[in-house]
């Protein structure tokens, strides 16, 4: 967390800052790691939701992206990203939207883990005269969703999809979310290796049954940055690595200096009895994601206007447009040290959630570059 | 939570539903209560951020509104709401924006609780040839911000504002946030009465010192709905009452049937080993606000597509685009009971946070009315 352009002072707070130098370093780190591992990156754009950043993430890569909403698929397809994996299990009410995207030439791949959805997707595809490429979601660790990789479950499911007109079985996908529960890099690497071996074995099972399985898609930032092997994997999905955050820092896959975004805010008050500063960034600007830090529940760590960490301060309470900053030591905060009008930066606990609170990035690079604004979008449908 | 129009099935999920019948009943309840109390409502539009709803909230009222951002002030002023109270302590970097709004005729009142900010606001006002009406924020319960109502603190502050060219001291404001910490209606009513007496006494102190104090502004939904008297109060601010939520239900100021918004979502999977349903609404659609319910941390309660509560289900885990629904009893959920594609509604823990995740309301009224879309906005500056 460093660097500042001279136009920072002209910004109204709260707003979201993005350090382009850190962003590019984070992206290069992931790309270099996967290059050595011999596997391409299919960046997940759900964290960043920004065309400019997706261009940086796909540089030197095949160009395919992962999305979490059809709004992302539509926006990125309009910006030229035509190979789009929608990595959330499909719902019936989204099939026409997906078919619209497919009809205009987007290679939109769907995720399906049950036969009812396969049947409905096939019906829409057939009626619309298209085919949906399909991945089957595999549950490798019981953390969320997907089918179990047991052959007696997986093979009938794959056969059902294979036999459904309008669907084209492309392979398997998983997300080893349990990497986030680990307390060591070694533990995360073990999750990654277990994810890999289960998925490679599941792919082998499908192929042995005479089914097509071109894709073996895995990933998450922690596992991608710690895996010892990608053998048999055809692509790695990850997204938060571009920004990093306090969750990734705690996992040990990055340091505080690797966090590319921060919320710029302003001291708007002091409350001596409660030993607190009041800043103009609440949960609307920061999100309600929290973590324990030195025994205290915090919503962010605090840096000065230039991004230099102020070790003893933390964001400890949030209202809609108010944030409360206190000393972790419990000591009081002198108003003379942080007068009203002082700019501070909040380092996010969870970059996906904090970024989701904003509609633009104020992009800066160390040195004298002028600040740019990169738009960011949210939502589930693109306003007509 | 009831009613559905026939076009519900055409919506892509997740999306935000607003029951107009419940909304209007909630608004009428507050207006009627304050009418009996002889005090006008200055609705806080931070919860709803929607011009159509603000028009309902101000019907029969003087028309002034309360906002939490200058973006709200700007959007609502453009829609004809010219009497706007910005109820967050001012920051220096927002003064030019505020002056722009004031210059085009918006009666924008600022909140100030320190002399540094008074001086800066006065300088900008003088340079721009305008005057800012100012309220002083009072801390009645130590819950967040404001100055203590002690005469030796308050009178010098008021005198400083009164003496600052470009500022016009209008009165006092407080927000008794500690009402949210109460576990009985009687406790909330006591907070309301303490807030009132402290504020009325503070106003008397100012007037005794020869200072102007036309406004005594108090409020929050829980205190507004329980206060035994508004004597000496000139306006009540409240906003969440229009929607209500599980927090208000727990406080006892409304029932589940009074919650006007819900997130429509769809079952996208089942996970038998974990006894869970997976729905397509994550924290992007619901927010991360939680509460304890029957000993379990929940992010929302669950209704069917028509809004009828399913007592034993709750939203117990959220990822970005996935929600996990489990039975509070711990029993398993049969996929036949909630097949993939089933529509469910999520009742929000905190309406402000859930609404903030959406850019539009899908408005329905019991019966056969067609569904309308009312836009909602967020952010801190209006995109140029």
XYZ file of C-alpha atoms in Angstrom:
768
model
C 0.000 0.000 0.000
C 1.843 3.018 -1.261
C 1.878 5.809 -3.857
C -0.333 8.810 -4.413
C -1.025 11.217 -7.196
C -1.390 14.891 -6.574
C -5.032 14.882 -7.574
C -6.026 12.723 -4.601
C -6.980 15.869 -2.710
C -9.629 16.692 -5.305
C -11.607 13.516 -4.630
C -14.802 13.470 -2.625
C -14.789 10.766 0.000
C -15.503 7.940 0.408
C -14.121 6.574 -2.857
C -12.196 3.536 -3.999
C -8.507 3.873 -4.869
C -6.664 1.370 -7.033
C -2.882 1.312 -7.138
C -2.037 0.270 -10.676
C 1.534 -0.677 -9.819
C 0.423 -3.154 -7.168
C -2.376 -4.436 -9.440
C 0.046 -5.183 -12.276
C 2.546 -6.820 -9.925
C -0.180 -9.043 -8.456
C -1.358 -10.077 -11.923
C 2.191 -10.763 -13.129
C 2.857 -12.871 -10.062
C -0.141 -15.119 -10.764
C 0.561 -15.309 -14.487
C 4.231 -16.179 -13.912
C 3.313 -18.855 -11.407
C 0.808 -20.496 -13.743
C 3.210 -20.162 -16.687
C 5.755 -22.178 -14.691
C 2.988 -24.640 -13.839
C 2.103 -24.956 -17.509
C -1.576 -24.072 -17.108
C -3.505 -21.072 -18.426
C -5.341 -18.581 -16.260
C -9.057 -17.981 -16.803
C -9.355 -14.944 -14.545
C -12.484 -14.577 -12.471
C -13.743 -11.054 -13.052
C -16.273 -11.078 -10.204
C -13.869 -9.296 -7.858
C -12.951 -6.484 -10.215
C -15.892 -6.202 -12.714
C -13.866 -3.787 -14.820
C -12.961 -4.116 -18.493
C -9.599 -2.359 -18.114
C -8.544 -4.779 -15.378
C -9.785 -7.836 -17.299
C -7.567 -6.756 -20.201
C -4.564 -6.738 -17.883
C -5.549 -10.119 -16.419
C -5.894 -11.808 -19.811
C -2.711 -10.370 -21.314
C -0.607 -13.329 -22.485
C -3.461 -15.705 -21.624
C -5.965 -17.423 -23.952
C -8.419 -14.649 -23.180
C -11.259 -16.592 -21.604
C -12.790 -15.194 -18.438
C -14.899 -16.466 -15.559
C -17.993 -14.557 -14.431
C -20.408 -14.826 -11.519
C -23.424 -13.156 -13.160
C -24.924 -12.932 -16.632
C -24.616 -9.138 -16.315
C -20.837 -9.643 -16.232
C -21.078 -12.019 -19.201
C -23.054 -9.447 -21.167
C -20.834 -6.472 -20.294
C -17.578 -8.283 -20.948
C -18.869 -9.847 -24.168
C -19.760 -6.342 -25.348
C -16.146 -5.354 -24.601
C -14.789 -8.195 -26.729
C -14.450 -11.060 -24.250
C -16.279 -13.817 -26.122
C -15.113 -16.902 -24.179
C -17.055 -16.659 -20.942
C -17.532 -19.277 -18.245
C -20.521 -18.570 -15.984
C -19.314 -20.325 -12.853
C -22.521 -20.341 -10.798
C -25.018 -23.179 -11.183
C -27.660 -22.229 -13.713
C -31.246 -21.276 -12.789
C -34.225 -21.739 -15.136
C -35.142 -18.038 -15.160
C -31.695 -17.144 -16.603
C -31.845 -19.489 -19.599
C -33.337 -16.997 -22.058
C -30.750 -14.388 -21.064
C -27.989 -16.954 -21.532
C -29.459 -17.998 -24.862
C -29.501 -14.368 -25.997
C -25.790 -14.088 -25.248
C -25.071 -17.404 -26.960
C -27.105 -16.336 -30.010
C -24.942 -13.283 -30.628
C -21.792 -15.363 -30.674
C -20.592 -15.421 -27.074
C -19.043 -18.780 -26.186
C -20.956 -18.884 -22.909
C -20.309 -22.036 -20.899
C -22.864 -23.055 -18.266
C -22.366 -24.890 -15.016
C -24.857 -27.668 -14.261
C -24.936 -30.197 -11.452
C -28.411 -31.752 -11.709
C -30.504 -33.457 -14.370
C -33.567 -31.204 -14.035
C -31.478 -28.191 -15.020
C -29.814 -30.110 -17.851
C -33.223 -30.950 -19.276
C -34.487 -27.338 -19.037
C -31.282 -25.909 -20.534
C -31.465 -28.408 -23.383
C -35.068 -27.459 -24.106
C -34.278 -23.755 -24.351
C -31.160 -24.388 -26.448
C -33.064 -26.617 -28.862
C -35.906 -24.144 -29.189
C -33.442 -21.305 -29.785
C -31.332 -23.326 -32.225
C -28.149 -23.065 -30.193
C -25.935 -25.307 -28.087
C -24.703 -24.558 -24.606
C -21.254 -25.816 -23.665
C -21.601 -27.312 -20.180
C -19.269 -28.076 -17.297
C -20.374 -30.260 -14.408
C -19.699 -28.793 -10.982
C -17.895 -31.212 -8.682
C -17.950 -31.046 -4.903
C -14.377 -31.832 -3.846
C -14.633 -30.719 -0.225
C -18.273 -30.407 0.834
C -17.945 -26.663 1.239
C -20.794 -25.507 -0.978
C -22.258 -27.127 -4.070
C -21.697 -29.572 -6.909
C -22.068 -33.330 -7.317
C -19.904 -35.837 -5.540
C -17.143 -37.236 -7.740
C -18.198 -40.833 -7.063
C -18.504 -42.649 -10.440
C -22.009 -43.919 -9.671
C -23.162 -40.276 -9.307
C -20.947 -38.537 -11.825
C -21.196 -40.888 -14.801
C -25.027 -40.934 -14.990
C -25.053 -37.144 -14.686
C -22.498 -36.772 -17.471
C -24.361 -39.275 -19.625
C -27.586 -37.349 -19.113
C -25.950 -34.107 -20.229
C -24.211 -35.818 -23.128
C -27.536 -37.253 -24.261
C -29.405 -33.933 -24.029
C -29.895 -32.181 -27.377
C -28.679 -28.597 -27.172
C -26.000 -29.323 -24.582
C -22.346 -30.078 -25.199
C -20.494 -31.656 -22.298
C -17.104 -29.956 -22.074
C -15.746 -31.175 -18.759
C -15.582 -30.580 -15.015
C -15.234 -27.618 -12.690
C -14.667 -27.210 -8.968
C -13.890 -24.510 -6.446
C -11.980 -25.704 -3.399
C -13.430 -23.131 -1.040
C -12.082 -25.008 1.952
C -8.686 -23.454 1.214
C -10.070 -20.416 3.036
C -10.402 -22.467 6.226
C -6.683 -23.300 6.398
C -4.271 -21.792 8.855
C -1.055 -22.502 6.948
C 0.251 -22.325 3.398
C 1.036 -26.026 3.682
C -2.616 -26.695 4.514
C -3.780 -24.686 1.491
C -1.325 -26.531 -0.753
C -2.753 -29.801 0.517
C -6.284 -28.617 -0.321
C -5.039 -27.698 -3.805
C -3.429 -31.083 -4.351
C -6.520 -32.906 -3.091
C -8.681 -30.770 -5.422
C -6.369 -31.603 -8.331
C -6.222 -35.334 -7.729
C -9.983 -35.647 -7.239
C -10.653 -33.679 -10.416
C -8.083 -35.529 -12.523
C -9.499 -38.824 -11.318
C -13.069 -37.661 -12.052
C -12.017 -36.669 -15.582
C -10.406 -40.079 -16.028
C -13.649 -41.702 -14.892
C -15.631 -39.793 -17.500
C -13.198 -40.598 -20.285
C -13.163 -44.279 -19.293
C -16.951 -44.209 -19.669
C -16.506 -42.928 -23.215
C -17.530 -39.361 -22.358
C -15.925 -36.130 -23.428
C -13.950 -34.225 -20.792
C -11.757 -31.605 -22.440
C -11.849 -29.199 -19.504
C -10.671 -29.697 -15.946
C -11.213 -26.280 -14.363
C -10.054 -25.581 -10.803
C -9.119 -22.637 -8.751
C -9.185 -19.972 -6.098
C -6.545 -17.412 -5.247
C -5.128 -19.259 -2.219
C -4.906 -22.650 -3.944
C -3.593 -21.177 -7.199
C -0.761 -19.460 -5.315
C 0.256 -22.514 -3.307
C -0.430 -25.595 -5.488
C 2.577 -27.842 -6.051
C 1.250 -29.221 -9.348
C -1.323 -28.459 -12.011
C -0.839 -31.739 -13.890
C -4.060 -32.761 -15.592
C -5.677 -29.385 -14.952
C -6.615 -27.410 -18.082
C -7.266 -24.000 -16.531
C -7.054 -22.155 -13.236
C -9.716 -19.686 -12.146
C -8.860 -16.965 -9.623
C -9.827 -13.342 -9.208
C -9.139 -11.740 -5.859
C -5.363 -12.044 -6.394
C -5.521 -8.912 -8.548
C -6.434 -6.812 -5.504
C -5.645 -8.955 -2.445
C -7.046 -8.050 0.974
C -6.743 -8.730 4.699
C -8.263 -12.213 4.277
C -5.545 -13.165 1.778
C -2.940 -11.555 4.019
C -4.081 -13.648 6.942
C -3.958 -16.806 4.812
C -0.355 -15.872 4.076
C -0.596 -15.726 0.291
C 0.196 -11.993 0.191
C 1.422 -9.197 2.420
C -0.175 -5.866 3.313
C 2.015 -4.276 0.645
C 0.257 -6.380 -1.994
C -3.212 -4.922 -1.345
C -4.065 -2.859 -4.427
C -7.329 -1.216 -3.334
C -8.258 0.983 -0.429
C -11.172 3.198 0.523
C -10.154 6.823 0.825
C -12.044 8.470 3.663
C -11.961 11.608 5.777
C -12.001 12.266 9.501
C -15.332 14.003 10.224
C -15.313 13.922 14.007
C -13.747 12.860 17.273
C -15.337 11.334 20.277
C -13.010 11.676 23.223
C -15.114 9.711 25.752
C -15.123 6.697 23.438
C -11.500 7.241 22.314
C -12.529 7.162 18.690
C -12.234 8.884 15.356
C -15.279 9.116 13.118
C -14.692 8.816 9.370
C -17.079 9.227 6.446
C -16.901 5.618 5.260
C -19.555 3.232 6.548
C -20.702 -0.167 5.403
C -21.960 1.321 2.131
C -18.316 2.054 1.240
C -16.402 -0.708 3.032
C -18.860 -3.656 3.303
C -19.647 -5.467 6.522
C -16.985 -8.135 6.090
C -14.916 -8.400 9.249
C -12.132 -10.439 10.776
C -10.560 -10.831 14.177
C -7.278 -8.968 14.545
C -5.391 -9.097 17.826
C -8.599 -10.219 19.475
C -10.677 -7.321 18.136
C -13.307 -7.561 15.391
C -12.200 -5.173 12.654
C -13.667 -4.047 9.328
C -10.402 -2.761 7.911
C -6.939 -1.577 8.773
C -5.966 2.054 8.437
C -3.298 3.797 6.428
C -2.500 7.468 5.976
C -3.355 9.379 2.789
C -0.295 7.925 1.059
C -1.154 4.405 2.113
C 1.442 3.959 4.862
C -0.003 1.672 7.498
C -0.843 3.170 10.896
C -0.226 0.015 12.909
C -2.316 0.743 15.958
C -5.510 1.977 14.266
C -8.369 -0.151 12.990
C -11.916 0.280 11.740
C -13.951 -1.284 14.523
C -17.571 -0.252 13.905
C -19.622 0.662 10.861
C -22.923 2.451 10.368
C -24.365 3.301 6.977
C -22.152 6.342 6.324
C -20.023 6.431 9.483
C -16.958 4.424 10.362
C -15.466 4.298 13.837
C -11.685 4.109 14.096
C -10.099 3.116 17.374
C -6.657 2.194 18.660
C -6.140 -1.539 19.024
C -4.280 -0.714 22.218
C -7.416 0.926 23.610
C -5.591 4.224 24.080
C -7.313 7.477 23.236
C -6.827 9.259 19.927
C -5.816 12.900 20.144
C -7.808 15.111 17.816
C -4.645 17.126 17.161
C -3.049 14.042 15.623
C -5.948 13.422 13.207
C -7.786 16.730 12.818
C -11.139 16.931 11.042
C -10.399 16.760 7.324
C -7.521 14.270 7.636
C -7.489 11.747 4.787
C -7.101 8.100 5.710
C -7.171 4.872 3.730
C -9.028 1.738 4.722
C -7.481 -1.578 3.694
C -10.346 -3.994 3.003
C -10.983 -7.282 4.775
C -12.533 -8.729 1.609
C -11.727 -7.017 -1.685
C -14.718 -8.525 -3.536
C -17.149 -7.054 -1.031
C -15.497 -3.654 -0.741
C -15.153 -3.244 -4.507
C -18.826 -4.238 -4.902
C -19.772 -1.102 -2.977
C -18.359 1.208 -5.673
C -19.102 2.073 -9.282
C -15.610 3.230 -10.242
C -11.917 2.890 -9.442
C -9.709 5.929 -9.003
C -6.531 4.524 -10.485
C -3.133 5.784 -9.532
C 0.415 4.681 -10.091
C 3.373 5.544 -7.909
C 4.886 8.766 -9.128
C 3.304 11.590 -11.029
C 0.836 9.883 -13.345
C -2.508 11.626 -13.497
C -5.320 9.711 -11.869
C -7.642 7.781 -14.159
C -11.201 6.615 -13.534
C -12.077 3.059 -14.536
C -15.764 2.175 -14.409
C -17.012 -0.832 -12.487
C -20.443 -2.399 -12.677
C -22.656 -4.617 -10.584
C -26.130 -6.095 -10.694
C -27.602 -9.094 -12.476
C -29.135 -7.619 -15.578
C -27.870 -4.769 -17.715
C -30.306 -1.822 -17.532
C -32.064 -1.559 -20.893
C -45.071 -10.357 3.480
C -47.680 -11.345 0.951
C -48.984 -10.724 -2.547
C -47.591 -11.465 -5.958
C -48.287 -10.330 -9.469
C -48.409 -12.724 -12.334
C -45.270 -11.269 -13.883
C -43.085 -12.421 -10.997
C -42.149 -15.502 -12.977
C -40.593 -13.349 -15.704
C -37.995 -11.840 -13.361
C -34.375 -12.918 -13.376
C -33.138 -13.631 -9.890
C -31.850 -12.348 -7.583
C -33.903 -9.167 -7.553
C -35.540 -6.928 -4.993
C -39.309 -7.026 -4.546
C -41.259 -4.229 -2.916
C -44.823 -4.757 -1.760
C -46.535 -1.424 -2.308
C -49.433 -2.257 -0.015
C -47.153 -2.921 2.939
C -45.024 0.122 2.074
C -48.023 2.444 2.098
C -49.364 0.941 5.318
C -45.968 1.390 7.017
C -45.766 5.012 5.886
C -49.323 5.761 6.977
C -48.649 4.229 10.373
C -45.678 6.534 10.987
C -47.449 9.596 9.615
C -50.528 8.934 11.722
C -48.432 8.455 14.832
C -46.549 11.705 14.331
C -49.760 13.528 13.415
C -51.150 12.525 16.801
C -47.885 13.625 18.391
C -48.127 16.981 16.651
C -44.724 16.815 14.978
C -43.846 16.627 11.276
C -41.896 13.829 9.660
C -38.703 14.614 7.765
C -38.241 11.172 6.218
C -34.734 9.807 5.927
C -34.351 8.620 2.338
C -31.092 6.714 2.930
C -32.933 3.407 3.293
C -35.009 3.685 0.137
C -33.091 6.122 -2.172
C -36.044 6.224 -4.529
C -37.957 9.274 -5.710
C -41.285 7.439 -5.949
C -41.006 6.291 -2.343
C -39.922 9.723 -1.093
C -43.068 11.171 -2.681
C -45.170 8.726 -0.663
C -43.216 9.483 2.506
C -43.654 13.248 2.207
C -47.342 13.168 1.300
C -49.129 15.348 3.835
C -45.796 16.399 5.338
C -43.888 19.686 4.891
C -41.813 17.988 2.189
C -38.341 18.234 3.673
C -36.188 15.123 3.531
C -33.106 13.799 5.288
C -30.192 12.376 3.283
C -26.991 10.522 4.136
C -24.959 11.522 1.056
C -24.668 14.537 -1.221
C -25.522 12.206 -4.110
C -28.928 11.732 -2.498
C -29.218 15.501 -2.000
C -28.417 16.083 -5.665
C -30.745 13.383 -7.036
C -33.671 14.331 -4.837
C -33.192 18.054 -5.449
C -33.336 17.313 -9.181
C -36.652 15.537 -8.535
C -38.073 18.582 -6.756
C -37.144 18.005 -3.119
C -35.518 21.339 -2.274
C -35.476 21.193 1.543
C -32.703 18.723 2.265
C -30.971 17.966 5.545
C -27.600 16.243 5.097
C -27.469 14.377 8.399
C -23.832 13.253 8.391
C -21.134 15.522 9.787
C -19.584 17.560 6.987
C -16.122 16.918 5.537
C -13.990 19.629 3.889
C -13.783 17.813 0.537
C -17.586 17.924 0.172
C -17.975 21.681 0.662
C -17.766 22.651 -3.006
C -20.329 19.978 -3.908
C -22.606 21.261 -1.143
C -22.082 24.840 -2.308
C -23.031 23.834 -5.865
C -26.308 22.420 -4.589
C -26.944 25.480 -2.430
C -26.166 27.785 -5.374
C -28.910 26.277 -7.520
C -31.511 26.885 -4.836
C -31.510 23.737 -2.729
C -32.086 24.539 0.936
C -29.272 22.212 1.977
C -28.714 22.133 5.731
C -25.335 20.940 7.020
C -24.484 19.133 10.230
C -21.450 20.428 12.105
C -20.054 19.457 15.487
C -16.627 21.122 15.581
C -15.184 24.601 15.101
C -12.622 23.623 12.445
C -15.398 22.478 10.135
C -17.494 25.572 10.908
C -14.585 27.800 9.886
C -13.959 25.879 6.620
C -17.662 25.790 5.718
C -17.948 29.510 6.390
C -14.956 30.252 4.167
C -16.420 28.310 1.223
C -19.869 29.850 1.719
C -18.451 33.365 1.843
C -16.310 32.809 -1.252
C -19.302 31.357 -3.114
C -21.669 34.085 -1.937
C -24.061 31.693 -0.209
C -25.107 30.791 3.324
C -25.307 27.291 4.718
C -28.048 26.577 7.267
C -26.367 24.569 10.041
C -27.521 22.180 12.736
C -25.230 21.156 15.569
C -25.055 17.422 16.176
C -25.618 16.495 19.813
C -24.433 13.297 21.443
C -27.315 12.208 23.676
C -26.157 8.660 24.378
C -22.471 8.247 23.492
C -23.295 5.862 20.689
C -21.493 7.574 17.810
C -20.825 11.263 17.266
C -21.789 14.814 18.133
C -20.930 17.218 20.922
C -21.967 16.700 24.502
C -24.995 18.798 25.478
C -23.172 20.347 28.449
C -23.611 24.162 28.281
C -19.850 24.802 28.597
C -19.298 22.769 25.404
C -22.454 23.534 23.457
C -22.746 27.288 23.940
C -19.209 28.147 22.702
C -19.751 25.867 19.702
C -23.060 27.541 18.865
C -21.555 30.983 19.367
C -18.692 30.086 17.005
C -21.145 28.986 14.292
C -23.369 32.010 14.893
C -20.343 34.292 14.512
C -19.104 32.642 11.296
C -19.986 34.562 8.130
C -21.681 32.280 5.620
C -23.267 30.052 8.274
C -26.752 30.347 9.752
C -27.310 28.462 12.985
C -30.701 26.762 12.729
C -30.736 24.416 15.703
C -29.836 20.999 17.025
C -29.964 17.425 15.772
C -29.404 14.045 17.356
C -29.822 10.358 16.546
C -30.457 8.149 19.544
C -28.818 5.066 18.078
C -28.839 3.368 21.451
C -32.514 2.577 20.867
C -31.186 -0.317 18.785
C -29.540 -1.820 21.871
C -32.816 -2.160 23.773
C -34.582 -5.420 24.437
C -38.055 -4.020 25.116
C -40.408 -1.414 23.719
C -40.407 0.193 27.152
C -36.616 0.497 26.957
C -36.820 2.131 23.533
C -39.499 4.542 24.757
C -37.178 5.488 27.630
C -34.350 6.164 25.178
C -36.757 8.334 23.148
C -37.836 10.305 26.190
C -34.225 10.804 27.350
C -33.310 11.968 23.813
C -36.225 14.407 23.841
C -35.535 15.873 27.266
C -31.816 16.298 26.600
C -32.510 17.986 23.266
C -35.236 20.267 24.600
C -32.961 21.286 27.470
C -30.058 21.903 25.062
C -32.300 24.096 22.903
C -33.361 26.015 26.018
C -29.688 26.497 26.911
C -28.973 27.988 23.484
C -31.974 30.292 23.594
C -31.048 31.419 27.106
C -27.641 32.361 25.712
C -29.370 34.534 23.113
C -28.763 32.106 20.260
C -31.154 30.987 17.569
C -32.523 27.444 17.837
C -35.539 27.016 15.564
C -34.972 23.317 14.925
C -34.881 20.434 17.374
C -34.480 17.395 15.123
C -34.573 13.882 16.570
C -35.335 10.440 15.401
C -34.921 6.849 14.414
C -37.580 4.317 13.491
C -37.635 2.549 16.883
C -37.791 5.745 18.950
C -40.279 7.422 16.605
C -42.641 4.452 16.937
C -42.440 4.246 20.736
C -41.951 7.806 22.052
C -44.544 8.944 24.562
C -44.073 12.640 23.753
C -42.611 14.880 21.073
C -43.084 18.103 23.053
C -40.424 20.630 22.100
C -39.299 18.584 19.115
C -39.732 20.277 15.727
C -39.241 17.282 13.432
C -38.741 13.534 13.521
C -36.338 11.778 11.169
C -36.817 8.097 10.360
C -36.415 5.989 7.251
C -36.314 2.246 7.719
C -39.961 2.197 8.875
C -41.018 2.337 5.223
C -39.585 -1.143 4.635
C -39.025 -2.671 8.093
C -36.810 -5.735 8.513
C -35.828 -8.505 10.921
C -33.945 -6.032 13.139
C -37.084 -3.932 13.591
C -39.118 -7.106 14.109
C -36.785 -8.207 16.860
C -37.006 -4.778 18.510
C -40.738 -5.300 18.510
C -41.726 -2.200 16.544
C -43.142 -4.243 13.650
C -44.094 -7.803 12.766
C -42.890 -10.038 9.940
C -46.051 -9.069 8.038
C -44.845 -5.450 7.991
C -41.648 -6.149 6.034
C -42.171 -4.574 2.610
C -39.064 -5.775 0.750
C -37.688 -9.201 0.018
C -35.051 -10.657 -2.265
C -36.544 -13.013 -4.810
C -34.174 -15.918 -5.424
C -34.157 -19.357 -7.001
C -33.071 -22.768 -5.788
C -30.041 -23.727 -7.922
C -28.881 -26.822 -6.073
C -29.141 -29.199 -3.171
C -26.469 -30.610 -0.986
C -27.823 -33.612 0.824
C -24.715 -34.307 2.983
C -24.895 -30.770 4.398
C -28.724 -30.772 4.525
C -28.872 -27.537 2.579
C -30.467 -25.762 -0.321
C -28.352 -23.526 -2.502
C -30.012 -20.362 -3.834
C -28.758 -17.753 -6.298
C -28.652 -14.863 -3.801
C -25.351 -14.201 -2.067
C -24.046 -11.234 -0.123
C -24.145 -9.100 -3.286
C -27.951 -9.393 -3.180
C -28.695 -9.719 0.538
C -25.806 -7.950 2.336
C -23.753 -9.493 5.110
C -25.916 -8.180 7.925
C -26.836 -11.006 10.280
C -28.619 -11.654 13.541
C -28.968 -14.529 15.951
C -32.239 -16.403 15.601
C -33.001 -19.378 17.835
C -29.280 -19.600 18.539
C -28.262 -19.678 14.865
C -26.599 -16.825 12.955
C -28.900 -16.025 10.037
C -28.738 -13.614 7.101
C -32.452 -13.706 6.375
C -35.628 -15.660 6.862
C -37.286 -17.487 4.003
C -40.702 -17.215 2.426
C -42.216 -18.945 -0.560
C -42.741 -17.196 -3.893
C -45.888 -15.516 -2.557
C -44.148 -14.353 0.585
C -45.650 -16.838 3.030
C -43.075 -17.536 5.718
C -41.514 -21.000 5.822
C -40.916 -21.070 9.565
C -38.155 -23.625 9.761
C -35.901 -22.331 6.957
C -33.237 -19.652 7.231
C -30.389 -18.236 5.195
C -27.356 -19.346 7.172
C -24.337 -18.763 4.910
C -23.517 -16.376 2.091
C -20.902 -16.362 -0.641
C -20.743 -13.755 -3.385
C -23.545 -15.231 -5.531
C -24.571 -18.267 -3.461
C -26.810 -18.425 -0.443
C -27.115 -21.487 1.764
C -30.542 -22.255 3.206
C -30.852 -24.725 6.071
C -33.509 -25.881 8.485
C -33.239 -24.280 11.907
C -34.138 -27.700 13.320
C -31.054 -29.171 11.646
C -33.183 -31.638 9.686
C -32.390 -32.371 6.075
C -34.193 -30.682 3.190
C -35.690 -32.996 0.591
C -34.933 -31.892 -2.943
C -38.438 -32.981 -3.967
C -39.864 -30.353 -1.634
C -37.812 -27.509 -3.149
C -36.773 -28.633 -6.640
C -34.216 -26.689 -8.666
C -36.007 -23.656 -10.040
C -38.187 -23.091 -6.962
C -38.666 -19.391 -6.201
C -38.112 -18.258 -2.624
C -38.100 -14.888 -0.910
C -35.504 -13.708 1.578
C -36.697 -11.362 4.315
C -33.805 -9.002 5.107
C -32.102 -8.598 8.464
C -31.378 -4.935 7.691
C -33.443 -3.273 4.973
C -30.960 -0.412 4.420
C -28.150 -2.862 3.635
C -30.201 -5.196 1.463
C -31.757 -2.370 -0.532
C -28.275 -0.870 -1.027
C -27.334 -3.972 -3.014
C -29.890 -3.224 -5.743
C -30.464 -0.567 -8.387
C -34.218 -1.017 -8.726
C -37.366 -2.136 -6.942
C -39.810 -4.508 -8.564
C -42.993 -3.081 -7.115
C -46.090 -5.149 -6.669
C -49.400 -4.739 -4.950
C -51.671 -7.502 -3.746
C -54.042 -8.460 -6.480
C -53.676 -8.128 -10.193
C -51.713 -4.903 -10.605
C -48.947 -5.128 -13.155
C -45.464 -4.929 -11.664
C -43.665 -1.597 -11.872
C -39.943 -0.869 -11.715
C -38.811 2.010 -9.513
C -35.160 3.022 -9.857
C -32.892 3.264 -6.840
C -29.448 4.849 -6.700
C -26.350 4.675 -4.572
C -22.878 6.171 -4.477
C -21.556 9.502 -3.258
C -21.317 11.556 -6.417
C -23.645 11.576 -9.399
C -21.824 10.259 -12.494
C -21.269 13.202 -14.822
